[in-house]
Protein backbone atom coordinates (compact mmCIF):
# COMPACT_ATOMS: atom_id res chain seq x y z
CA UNK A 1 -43.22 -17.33 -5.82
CA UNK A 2 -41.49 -20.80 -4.88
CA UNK A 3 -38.31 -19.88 -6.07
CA UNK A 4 -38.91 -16.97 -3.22
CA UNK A 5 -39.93 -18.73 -1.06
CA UNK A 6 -36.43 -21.09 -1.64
CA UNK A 7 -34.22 -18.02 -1.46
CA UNK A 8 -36.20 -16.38 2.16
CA UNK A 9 -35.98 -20.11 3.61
CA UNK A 10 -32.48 -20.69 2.67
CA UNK A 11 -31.66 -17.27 4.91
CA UNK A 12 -33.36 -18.48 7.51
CA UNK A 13 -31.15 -21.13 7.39
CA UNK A 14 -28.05 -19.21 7.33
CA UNK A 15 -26.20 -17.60 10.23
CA UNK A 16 -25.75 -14.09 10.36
CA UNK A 17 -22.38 -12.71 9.50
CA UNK A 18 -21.76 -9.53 11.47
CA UNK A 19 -19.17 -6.64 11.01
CA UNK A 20 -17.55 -4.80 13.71
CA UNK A 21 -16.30 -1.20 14.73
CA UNK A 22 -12.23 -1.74 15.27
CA UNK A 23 -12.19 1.78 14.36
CA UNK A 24 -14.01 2.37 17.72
CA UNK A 25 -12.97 -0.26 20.13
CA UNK A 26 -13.96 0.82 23.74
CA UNK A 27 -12.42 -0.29 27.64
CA UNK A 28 -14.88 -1.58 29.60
CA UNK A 29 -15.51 -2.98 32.99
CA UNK A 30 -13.64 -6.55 33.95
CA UNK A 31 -16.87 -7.88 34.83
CA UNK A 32 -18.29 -7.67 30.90
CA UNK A 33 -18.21 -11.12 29.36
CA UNK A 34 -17.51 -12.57 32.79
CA UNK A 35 -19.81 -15.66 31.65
CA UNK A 36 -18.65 -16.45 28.40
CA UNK A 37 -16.46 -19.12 27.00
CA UNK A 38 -13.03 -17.71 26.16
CA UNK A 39 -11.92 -21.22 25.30
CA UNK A 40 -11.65 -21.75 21.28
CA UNK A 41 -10.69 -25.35 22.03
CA UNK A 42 -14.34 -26.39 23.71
CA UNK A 43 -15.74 -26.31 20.02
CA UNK A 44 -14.95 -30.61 19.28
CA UNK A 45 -16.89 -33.56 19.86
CA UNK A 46 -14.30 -35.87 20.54
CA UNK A 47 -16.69 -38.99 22.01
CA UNK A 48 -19.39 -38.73 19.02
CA UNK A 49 -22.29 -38.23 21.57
CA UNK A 50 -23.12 -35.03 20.01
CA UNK A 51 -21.77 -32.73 22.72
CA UNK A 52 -19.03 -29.89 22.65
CA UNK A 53 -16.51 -31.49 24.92
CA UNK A 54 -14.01 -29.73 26.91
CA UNK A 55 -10.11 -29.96 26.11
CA UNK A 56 -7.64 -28.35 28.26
CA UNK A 57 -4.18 -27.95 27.47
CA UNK A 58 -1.50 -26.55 29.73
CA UNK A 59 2.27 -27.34 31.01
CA UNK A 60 1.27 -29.39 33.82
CA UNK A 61 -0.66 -31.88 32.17
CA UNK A 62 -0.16 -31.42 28.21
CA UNK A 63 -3.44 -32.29 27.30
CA UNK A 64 -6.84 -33.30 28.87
CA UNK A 65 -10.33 -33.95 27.37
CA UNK A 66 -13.39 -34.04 29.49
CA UNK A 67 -16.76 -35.38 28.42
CA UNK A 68 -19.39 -32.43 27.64
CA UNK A 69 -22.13 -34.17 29.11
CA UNK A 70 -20.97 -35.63 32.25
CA UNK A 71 -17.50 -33.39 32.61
CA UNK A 72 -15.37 -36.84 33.20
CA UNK A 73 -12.07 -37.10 31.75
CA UNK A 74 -12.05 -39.74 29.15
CA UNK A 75 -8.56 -38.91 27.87
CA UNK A 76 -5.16 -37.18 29.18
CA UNK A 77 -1.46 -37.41 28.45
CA UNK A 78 0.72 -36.18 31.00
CA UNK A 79 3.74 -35.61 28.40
CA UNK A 80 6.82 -37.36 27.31
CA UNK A 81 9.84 -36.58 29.50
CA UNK A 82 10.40 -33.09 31.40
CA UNK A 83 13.84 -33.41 32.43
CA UNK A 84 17.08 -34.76 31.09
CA UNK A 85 20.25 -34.49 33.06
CA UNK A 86 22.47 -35.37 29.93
CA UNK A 87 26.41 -35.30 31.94
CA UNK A 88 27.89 -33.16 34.90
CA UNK A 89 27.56 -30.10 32.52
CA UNK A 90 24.56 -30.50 30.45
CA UNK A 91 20.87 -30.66 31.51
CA UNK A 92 17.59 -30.30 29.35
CA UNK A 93 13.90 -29.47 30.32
CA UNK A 94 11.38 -29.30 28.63
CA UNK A 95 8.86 -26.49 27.94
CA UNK A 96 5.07 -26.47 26.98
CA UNK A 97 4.75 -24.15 24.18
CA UNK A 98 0.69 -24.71 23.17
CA UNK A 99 -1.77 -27.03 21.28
CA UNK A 100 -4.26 -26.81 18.64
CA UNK A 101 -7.40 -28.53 18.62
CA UNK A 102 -8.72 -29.10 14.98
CA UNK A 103 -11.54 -31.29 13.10
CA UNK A 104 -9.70 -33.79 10.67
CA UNK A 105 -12.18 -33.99 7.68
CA UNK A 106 -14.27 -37.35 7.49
CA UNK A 107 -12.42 -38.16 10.99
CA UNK A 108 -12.57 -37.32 14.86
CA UNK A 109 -10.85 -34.18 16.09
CA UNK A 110 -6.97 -34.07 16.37
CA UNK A 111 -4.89 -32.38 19.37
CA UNK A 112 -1.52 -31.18 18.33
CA UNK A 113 0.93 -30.28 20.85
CA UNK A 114 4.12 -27.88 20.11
CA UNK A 115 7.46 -27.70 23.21
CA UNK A 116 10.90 -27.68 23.12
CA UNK A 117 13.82 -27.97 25.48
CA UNK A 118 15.32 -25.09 27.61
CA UNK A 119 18.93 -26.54 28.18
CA UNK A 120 21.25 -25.56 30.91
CA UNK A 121 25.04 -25.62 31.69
CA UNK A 122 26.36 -26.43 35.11
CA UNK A 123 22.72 -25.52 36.07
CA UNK A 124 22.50 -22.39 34.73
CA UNK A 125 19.79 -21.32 31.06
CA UNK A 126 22.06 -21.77 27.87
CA UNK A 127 20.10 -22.07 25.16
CA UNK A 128 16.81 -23.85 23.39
CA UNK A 129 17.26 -27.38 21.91
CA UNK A 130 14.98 -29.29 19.53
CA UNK A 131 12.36 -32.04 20.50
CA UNK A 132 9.66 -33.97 18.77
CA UNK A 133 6.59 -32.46 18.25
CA UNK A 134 3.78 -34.50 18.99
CA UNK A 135 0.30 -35.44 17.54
CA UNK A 136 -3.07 -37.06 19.66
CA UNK A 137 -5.35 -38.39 17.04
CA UNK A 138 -8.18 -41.28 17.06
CA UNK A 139 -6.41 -44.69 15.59
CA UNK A 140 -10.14 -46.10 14.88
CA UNK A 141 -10.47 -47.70 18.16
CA UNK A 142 -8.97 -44.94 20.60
CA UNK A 143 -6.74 -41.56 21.02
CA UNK A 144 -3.21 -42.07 21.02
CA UNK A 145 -0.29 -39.55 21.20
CA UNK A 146 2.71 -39.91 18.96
CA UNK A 147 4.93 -38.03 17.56
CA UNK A 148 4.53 -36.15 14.22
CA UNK A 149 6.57 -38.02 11.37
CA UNK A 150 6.90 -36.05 7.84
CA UNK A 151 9.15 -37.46 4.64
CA UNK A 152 10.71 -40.78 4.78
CA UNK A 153 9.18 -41.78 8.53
CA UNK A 154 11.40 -38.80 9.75
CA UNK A 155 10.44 -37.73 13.23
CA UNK A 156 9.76 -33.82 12.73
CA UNK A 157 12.52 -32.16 15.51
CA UNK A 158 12.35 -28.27 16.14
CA UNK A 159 12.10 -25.38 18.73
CA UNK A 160 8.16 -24.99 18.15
CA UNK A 161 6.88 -21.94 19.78
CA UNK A 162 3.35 -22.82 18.61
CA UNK A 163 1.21 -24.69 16.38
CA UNK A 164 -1.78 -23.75 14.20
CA UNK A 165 -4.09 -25.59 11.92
CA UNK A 166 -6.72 -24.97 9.37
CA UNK A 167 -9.30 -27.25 7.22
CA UNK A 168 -7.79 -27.24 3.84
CA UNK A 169 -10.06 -25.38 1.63
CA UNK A 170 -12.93 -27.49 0.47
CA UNK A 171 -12.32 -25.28 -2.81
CA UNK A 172 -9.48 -27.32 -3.48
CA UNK A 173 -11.35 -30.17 -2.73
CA UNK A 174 -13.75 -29.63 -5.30
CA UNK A 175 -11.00 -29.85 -7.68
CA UNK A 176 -9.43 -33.10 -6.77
CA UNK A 177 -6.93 -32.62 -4.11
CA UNK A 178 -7.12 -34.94 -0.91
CA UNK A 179 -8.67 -33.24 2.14
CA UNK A 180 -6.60 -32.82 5.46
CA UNK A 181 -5.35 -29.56 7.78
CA UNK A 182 -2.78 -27.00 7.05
CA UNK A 183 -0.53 -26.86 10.13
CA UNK A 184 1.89 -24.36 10.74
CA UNK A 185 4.98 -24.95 13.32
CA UNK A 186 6.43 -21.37 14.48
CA UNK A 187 10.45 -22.35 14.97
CA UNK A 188 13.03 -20.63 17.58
CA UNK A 189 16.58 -21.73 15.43
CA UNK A 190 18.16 -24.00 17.89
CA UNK A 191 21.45 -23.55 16.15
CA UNK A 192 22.58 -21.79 12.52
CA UNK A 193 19.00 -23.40 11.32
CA UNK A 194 15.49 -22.46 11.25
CA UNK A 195 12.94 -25.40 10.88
CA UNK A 196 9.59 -23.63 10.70
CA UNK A 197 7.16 -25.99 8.53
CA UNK A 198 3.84 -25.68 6.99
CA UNK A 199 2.76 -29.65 6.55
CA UNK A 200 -0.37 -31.02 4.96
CA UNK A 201 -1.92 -33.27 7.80
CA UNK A 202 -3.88 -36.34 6.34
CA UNK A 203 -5.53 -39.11 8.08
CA UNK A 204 -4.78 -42.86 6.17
CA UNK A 205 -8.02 -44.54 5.14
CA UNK A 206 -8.07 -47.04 7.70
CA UNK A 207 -7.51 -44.31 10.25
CA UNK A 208 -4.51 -46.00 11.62
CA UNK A 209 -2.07 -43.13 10.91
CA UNK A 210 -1.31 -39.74 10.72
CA UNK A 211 0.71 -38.76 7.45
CA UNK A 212 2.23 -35.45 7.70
CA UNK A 213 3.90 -33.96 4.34
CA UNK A 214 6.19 -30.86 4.26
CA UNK A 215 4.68 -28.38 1.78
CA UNK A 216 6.81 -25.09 2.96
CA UNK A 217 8.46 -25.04 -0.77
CA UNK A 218 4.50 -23.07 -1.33
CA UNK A 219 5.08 -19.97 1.05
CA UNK A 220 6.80 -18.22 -1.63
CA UNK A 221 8.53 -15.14 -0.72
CA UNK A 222 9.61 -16.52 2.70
CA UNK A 223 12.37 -17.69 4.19
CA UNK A 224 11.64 -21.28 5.33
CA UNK A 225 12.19 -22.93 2.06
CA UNK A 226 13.66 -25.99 3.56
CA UNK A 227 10.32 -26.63 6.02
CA UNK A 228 11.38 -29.24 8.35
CA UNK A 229 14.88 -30.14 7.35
CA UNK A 230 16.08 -26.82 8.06
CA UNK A 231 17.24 -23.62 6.43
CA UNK A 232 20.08 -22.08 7.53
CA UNK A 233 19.20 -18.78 9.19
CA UNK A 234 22.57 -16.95 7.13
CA UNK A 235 20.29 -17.30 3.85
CA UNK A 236 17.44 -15.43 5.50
CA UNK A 237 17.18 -11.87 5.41
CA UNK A 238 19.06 -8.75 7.63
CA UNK A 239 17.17 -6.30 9.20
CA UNK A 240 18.32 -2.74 9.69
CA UNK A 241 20.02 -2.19 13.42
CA UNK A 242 20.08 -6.28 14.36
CA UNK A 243 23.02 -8.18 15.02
CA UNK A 244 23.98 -10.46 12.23
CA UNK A 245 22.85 -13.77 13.64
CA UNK A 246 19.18 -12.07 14.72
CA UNK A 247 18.12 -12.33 11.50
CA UNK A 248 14.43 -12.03 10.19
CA UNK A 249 12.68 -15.16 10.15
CA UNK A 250 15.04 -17.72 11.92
CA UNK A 251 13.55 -16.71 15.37
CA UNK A 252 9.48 -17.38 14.52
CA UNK A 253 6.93 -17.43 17.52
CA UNK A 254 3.19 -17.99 15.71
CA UNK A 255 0.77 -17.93 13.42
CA UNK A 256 -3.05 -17.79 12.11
CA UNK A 257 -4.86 -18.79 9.66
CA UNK A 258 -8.08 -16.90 8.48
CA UNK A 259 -9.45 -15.83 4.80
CA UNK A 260 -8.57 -12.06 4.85
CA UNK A 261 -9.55 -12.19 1.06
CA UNK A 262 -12.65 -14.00 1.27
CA UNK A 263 -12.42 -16.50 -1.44
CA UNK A 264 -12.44 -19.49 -0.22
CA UNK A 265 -8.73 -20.33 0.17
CA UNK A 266 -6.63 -20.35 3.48
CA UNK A 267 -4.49 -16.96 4.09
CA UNK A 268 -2.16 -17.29 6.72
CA UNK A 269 -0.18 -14.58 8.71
CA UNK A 270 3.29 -14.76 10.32
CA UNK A 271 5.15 -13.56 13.64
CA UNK A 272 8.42 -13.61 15.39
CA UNK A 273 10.86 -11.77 17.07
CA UNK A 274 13.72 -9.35 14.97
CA UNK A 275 11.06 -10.63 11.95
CA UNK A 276 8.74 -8.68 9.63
CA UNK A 277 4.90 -9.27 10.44
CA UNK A 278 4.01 -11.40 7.10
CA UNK A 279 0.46 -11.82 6.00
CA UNK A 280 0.44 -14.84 2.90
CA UNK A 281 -2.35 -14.67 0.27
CA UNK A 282 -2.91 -18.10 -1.19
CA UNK A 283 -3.56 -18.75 -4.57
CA UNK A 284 -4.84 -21.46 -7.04
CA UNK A 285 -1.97 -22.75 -8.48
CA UNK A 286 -1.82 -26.21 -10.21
CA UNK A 287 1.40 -26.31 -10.97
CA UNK A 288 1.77 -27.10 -6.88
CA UNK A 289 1.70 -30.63 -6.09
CA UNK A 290 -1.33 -30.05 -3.34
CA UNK A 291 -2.87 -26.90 -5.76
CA UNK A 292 -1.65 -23.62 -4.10
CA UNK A 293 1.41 -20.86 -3.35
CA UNK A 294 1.58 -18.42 -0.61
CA UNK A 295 2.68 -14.71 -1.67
CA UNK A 296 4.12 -12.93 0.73
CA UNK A 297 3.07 -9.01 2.01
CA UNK A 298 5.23 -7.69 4.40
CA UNK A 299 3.08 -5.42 6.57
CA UNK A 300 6.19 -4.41 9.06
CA UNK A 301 9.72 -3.64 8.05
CA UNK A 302 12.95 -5.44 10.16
CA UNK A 303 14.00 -1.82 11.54
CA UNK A 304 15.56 -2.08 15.17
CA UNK A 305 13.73 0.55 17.07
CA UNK A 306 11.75 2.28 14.02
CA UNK A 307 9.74 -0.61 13.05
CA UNK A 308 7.29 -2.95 15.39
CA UNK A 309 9.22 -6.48 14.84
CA UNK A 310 9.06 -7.82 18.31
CA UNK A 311 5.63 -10.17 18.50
CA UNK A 312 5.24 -12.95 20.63
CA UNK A 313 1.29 -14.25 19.93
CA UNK A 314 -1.25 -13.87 17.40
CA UNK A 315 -4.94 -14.61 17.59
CA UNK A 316 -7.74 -14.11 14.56
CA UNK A 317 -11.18 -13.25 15.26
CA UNK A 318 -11.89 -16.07 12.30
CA UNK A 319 -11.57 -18.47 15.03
CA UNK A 320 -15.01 -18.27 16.31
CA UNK A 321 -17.17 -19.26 13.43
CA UNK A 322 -19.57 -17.89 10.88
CA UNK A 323 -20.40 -14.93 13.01
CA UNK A 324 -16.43 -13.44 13.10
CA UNK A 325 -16.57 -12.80 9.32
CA UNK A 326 -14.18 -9.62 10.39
CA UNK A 327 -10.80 -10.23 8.58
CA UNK A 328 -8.75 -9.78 11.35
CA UNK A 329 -6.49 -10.45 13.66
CA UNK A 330 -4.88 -9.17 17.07
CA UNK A 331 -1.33 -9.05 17.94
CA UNK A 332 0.59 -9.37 21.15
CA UNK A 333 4.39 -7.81 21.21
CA UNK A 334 7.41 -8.12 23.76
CA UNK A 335 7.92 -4.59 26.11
CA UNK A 336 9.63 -1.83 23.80
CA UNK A 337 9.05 1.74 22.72
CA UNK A 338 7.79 0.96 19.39
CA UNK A 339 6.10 -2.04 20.01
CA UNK A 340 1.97 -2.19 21.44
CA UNK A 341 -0.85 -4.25 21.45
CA UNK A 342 -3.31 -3.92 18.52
CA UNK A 343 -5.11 -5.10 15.79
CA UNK A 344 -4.61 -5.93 11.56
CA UNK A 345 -7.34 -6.07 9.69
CA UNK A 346 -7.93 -6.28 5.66
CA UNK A 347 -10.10 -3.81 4.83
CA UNK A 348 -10.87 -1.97 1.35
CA UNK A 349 -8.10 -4.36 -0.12
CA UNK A 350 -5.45 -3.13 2.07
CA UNK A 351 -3.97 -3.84 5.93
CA UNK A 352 -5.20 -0.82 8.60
CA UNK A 353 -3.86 -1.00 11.64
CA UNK A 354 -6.26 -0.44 14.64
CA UNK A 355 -4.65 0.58 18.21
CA UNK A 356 -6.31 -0.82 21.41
CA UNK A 357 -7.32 2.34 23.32
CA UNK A 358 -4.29 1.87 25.91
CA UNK A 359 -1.21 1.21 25.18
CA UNK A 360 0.71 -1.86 26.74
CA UNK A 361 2.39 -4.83 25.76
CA UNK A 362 0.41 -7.97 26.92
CA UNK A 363 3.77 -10.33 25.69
CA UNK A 364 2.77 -13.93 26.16
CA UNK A 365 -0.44 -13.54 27.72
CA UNK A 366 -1.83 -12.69 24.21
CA UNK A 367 -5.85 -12.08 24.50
CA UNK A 368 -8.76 -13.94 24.96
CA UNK A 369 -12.19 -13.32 23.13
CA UNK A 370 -15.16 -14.27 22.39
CA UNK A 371 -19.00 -13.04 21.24
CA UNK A 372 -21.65 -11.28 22.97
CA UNK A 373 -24.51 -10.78 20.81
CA UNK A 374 -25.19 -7.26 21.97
CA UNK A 375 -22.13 -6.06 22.70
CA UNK A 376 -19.96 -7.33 19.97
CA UNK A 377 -16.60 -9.28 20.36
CA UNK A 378 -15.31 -9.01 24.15
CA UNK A 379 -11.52 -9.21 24.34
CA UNK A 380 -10.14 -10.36 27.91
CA UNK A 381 -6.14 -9.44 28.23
CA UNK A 382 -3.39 -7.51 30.63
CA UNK A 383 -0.19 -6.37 31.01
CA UNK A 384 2.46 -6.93 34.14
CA UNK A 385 2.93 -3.49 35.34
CA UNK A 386 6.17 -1.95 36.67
CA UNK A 387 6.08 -3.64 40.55
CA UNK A 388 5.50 -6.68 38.43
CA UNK A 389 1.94 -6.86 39.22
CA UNK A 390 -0.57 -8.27 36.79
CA UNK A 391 -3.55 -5.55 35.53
CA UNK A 392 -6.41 -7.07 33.81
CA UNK A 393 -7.84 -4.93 30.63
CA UNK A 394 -11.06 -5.94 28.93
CA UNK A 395 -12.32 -4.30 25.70
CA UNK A 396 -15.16 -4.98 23.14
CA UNK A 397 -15.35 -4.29 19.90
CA UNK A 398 -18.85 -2.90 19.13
CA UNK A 399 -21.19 -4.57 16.29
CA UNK A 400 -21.29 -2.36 13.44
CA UNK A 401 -19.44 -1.40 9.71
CA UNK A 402 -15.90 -0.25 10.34
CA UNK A 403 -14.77 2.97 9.25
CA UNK A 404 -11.62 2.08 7.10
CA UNK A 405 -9.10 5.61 7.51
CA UNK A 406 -8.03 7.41 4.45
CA UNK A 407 -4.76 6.12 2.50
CA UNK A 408 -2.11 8.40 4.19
CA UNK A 409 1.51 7.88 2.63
CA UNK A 410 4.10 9.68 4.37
CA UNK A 411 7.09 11.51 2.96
CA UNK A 412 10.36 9.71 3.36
CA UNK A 413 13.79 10.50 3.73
CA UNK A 414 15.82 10.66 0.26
CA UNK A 415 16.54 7.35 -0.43
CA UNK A 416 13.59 5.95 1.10
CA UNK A 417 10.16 4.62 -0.13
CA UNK A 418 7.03 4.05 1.96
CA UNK A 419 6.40 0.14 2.25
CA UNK A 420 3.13 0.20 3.02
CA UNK A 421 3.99 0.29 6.71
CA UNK A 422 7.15 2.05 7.34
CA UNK A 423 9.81 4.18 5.22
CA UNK A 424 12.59 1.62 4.03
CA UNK A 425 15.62 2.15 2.22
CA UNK A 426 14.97 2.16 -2.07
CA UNK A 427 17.35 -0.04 -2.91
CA UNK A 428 16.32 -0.55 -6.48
CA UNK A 429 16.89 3.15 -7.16
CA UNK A 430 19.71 4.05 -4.54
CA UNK A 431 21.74 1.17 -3.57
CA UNK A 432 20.44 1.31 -0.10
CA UNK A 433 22.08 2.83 2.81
């Protein structure tokens, strides 16, 4: 009867963990879920008073934390530089690409901060140059910004379209590895070189310093295998219909972490543009100096105009906590015939693609969502329509089991084999095309 009575109270101490019906996600009214938080951020306690406070990043001032309690800002950066008029011919400025507000285990939250430069000749866009990515962290007596250093002291440099973070697993903890975040950096190639990273953040026992190490080597099966010293974008694979330098993986734009296999580890997936839409499983694997590999599933092929490879953002439903135990995660693609808005979720072992019940490409503007606790999760995003006009589109996805679709494999072409996703070219068996 005690040991009962242990289990029911233990329960009662648990939060709920609800599913939800992608299979049947409805439009609804703009004015659902007009009163909720759609800000992921306002989740820290930054001040250790024991209230949620409120962080707002955005281009115009790169980062500003108010107090929960009393709504006063207590600390903002403005940024580092935002324009650089290098000679007569060659100008820089800068560009706000988005932040990530994390916990850092056994210390006070940390703000990272991801830009790069938009350069110009004789005033007119050129290209995308590298800057310094930048880190706001507590230093034991107050936040500080600086930027992130990796390796030897090296300042990391790249074109970071975005930044995301994630606890490392306390499963790896538990068997002796040091606790910190997972970051990933999504990288534009500024030049013949892609420098997307995935570091291990740690915090140094006096608090003092951030130490960031490079751990990219462990996303096996991709092509970043030089992290943050670069890897030139030539060694990284050729999609079918793209011009040789557009090739898939050197032009990244984000990322998110959330454990579509529900073990206890950190799964990450992967977007960019010309690029394959990558979901990494990680694994146990001591033989890795910080305990784990990635491998790789590519759930898109690199097929100009037959395969969706033009995403810009990525957001999980993980994000929200206990209650979004849902495995999945919506994605936001650039204008194009093949390309729409919709969701990827692991379900019965395998990735099932769920439509949103219009189609439209939402491009930077991503979505916004968050939990109703009758109506399920309420999704908040829009589309700029032909007279360039913005329409607002807000969905919910109701509580309940999903119903997972049959395993349809199409027939291919000769000398094509279904990838899970799309019919690619067999060329194992016939050389290819």
């Amino acid at each position: 009867m005690k040991a009962l009575l242990l289990v029911i109270f233990s329960l009662m101490l648990t939060s709920p963990v609800y599913a939800f019906q992608f299979h049947n996600i409805k439009r609804v009214n703009n004015s659902v879920g007009s009163g909720l938080d759609y800000n992921v951020y306002n989740n820290h306690d930054f001040n250790g008073d024991g209230a949620k406070d409120k962080v707002r990043c955005h281009p115009d001032k790169y980062l500003e934390i108010r107090n929960g309690k009393t709504n006063k800002v207590f600390f903002s950066w403005n940024g580092p530089t935002r324009f650089v008029k290098d000679n007569d011919i060659w100008s820089r400025r800068r560009v706000f690409s988005g932040c990530e507000v994390v916990g850092m285990p056994g210390g006070k939250p940390v703000v990272l901060i991801s830009n790069f430069w938009d350069t110009f000749k004789y005033g007119k866009p050129f290209w995308r140059a590298r800057s310094a990515q930048y880190i706001a962290y507590h230093n034991g007596r107050r936040y500080i910004v600086r930027a992130l250093r990796y390796a030897d002291n090296k300042v990391y440099y790249g074109v970071s379209r975005s930044v995301k973070c994630h606890a490392f697993p306390n499963k790896l903890v538990k068997k002796g590895y040091k606790r910190g975040l997972l970051c990933f950096y999504a990288d534009y190639a500024s030049d013949n070189y892609n420098r997307t990273a995935l570091f291990k953040i740690e915090q140094s026992k006096d608090k003092k310093t951030i130490l960031a190490k490079d751990v990219t080597a462990s996303l096996v099966g991709t092509p970043w295998r030089n992290g943050a010293n670069g890897t030139n974008i030539y060694t990284m694979p050729l999609g079918r219909g793209w011009a040789s330098n557009q090739r898939d993986g050197a032009f990244m734009m984000d990322s998110s972490f959330f454990n579509f296999q529900k073990d206890g580890l950190v799964d990450l997936m992967t977007i960019g543009q010309h690029a394959r839409v990558r979901a990494h499983r990680m694994i146990y694997d001591p033989r890795y100096k910080e305990g784990f590999r990635y491998v790789t599933t590519n759930l898109t092929d690199a097929a100009k105009g037959t395969s969706p490879t033009e995403f810009i953002k990525i957001r999980s439903t993980k994000r929200f906590g206990g209650k979004m135990n849902t495995p999945c995660a919506y994605l936001s693609s650039e204008s194009g015939k093949v390309e729409r808005d919709h969701f990827q979720c692991f379900m019965d072992n395998r990735w099932v693609k769920f439509n949103l019940p219009r189609k439209f490409n939402s491009v930077y503007r991503n979505a916004v969502m968050s939990y109703h606790s009758k109506l399920g999760i309420i999704i908040k995003t829009g589309f700029r329509n032909a007279k360039n006009e913005i329409v607002n589109l807000t969905f919910r996805v109701p509580l309940g089991k999903t119903i997972v679709p049959e395993v349809v494999i199409p027939s291919c072409p000769y000398g094509q084999i279904w990838n899970g996703s799309s019919c690619v070219y067999d060329v194992v068996t016939y050389g290819g095309p």
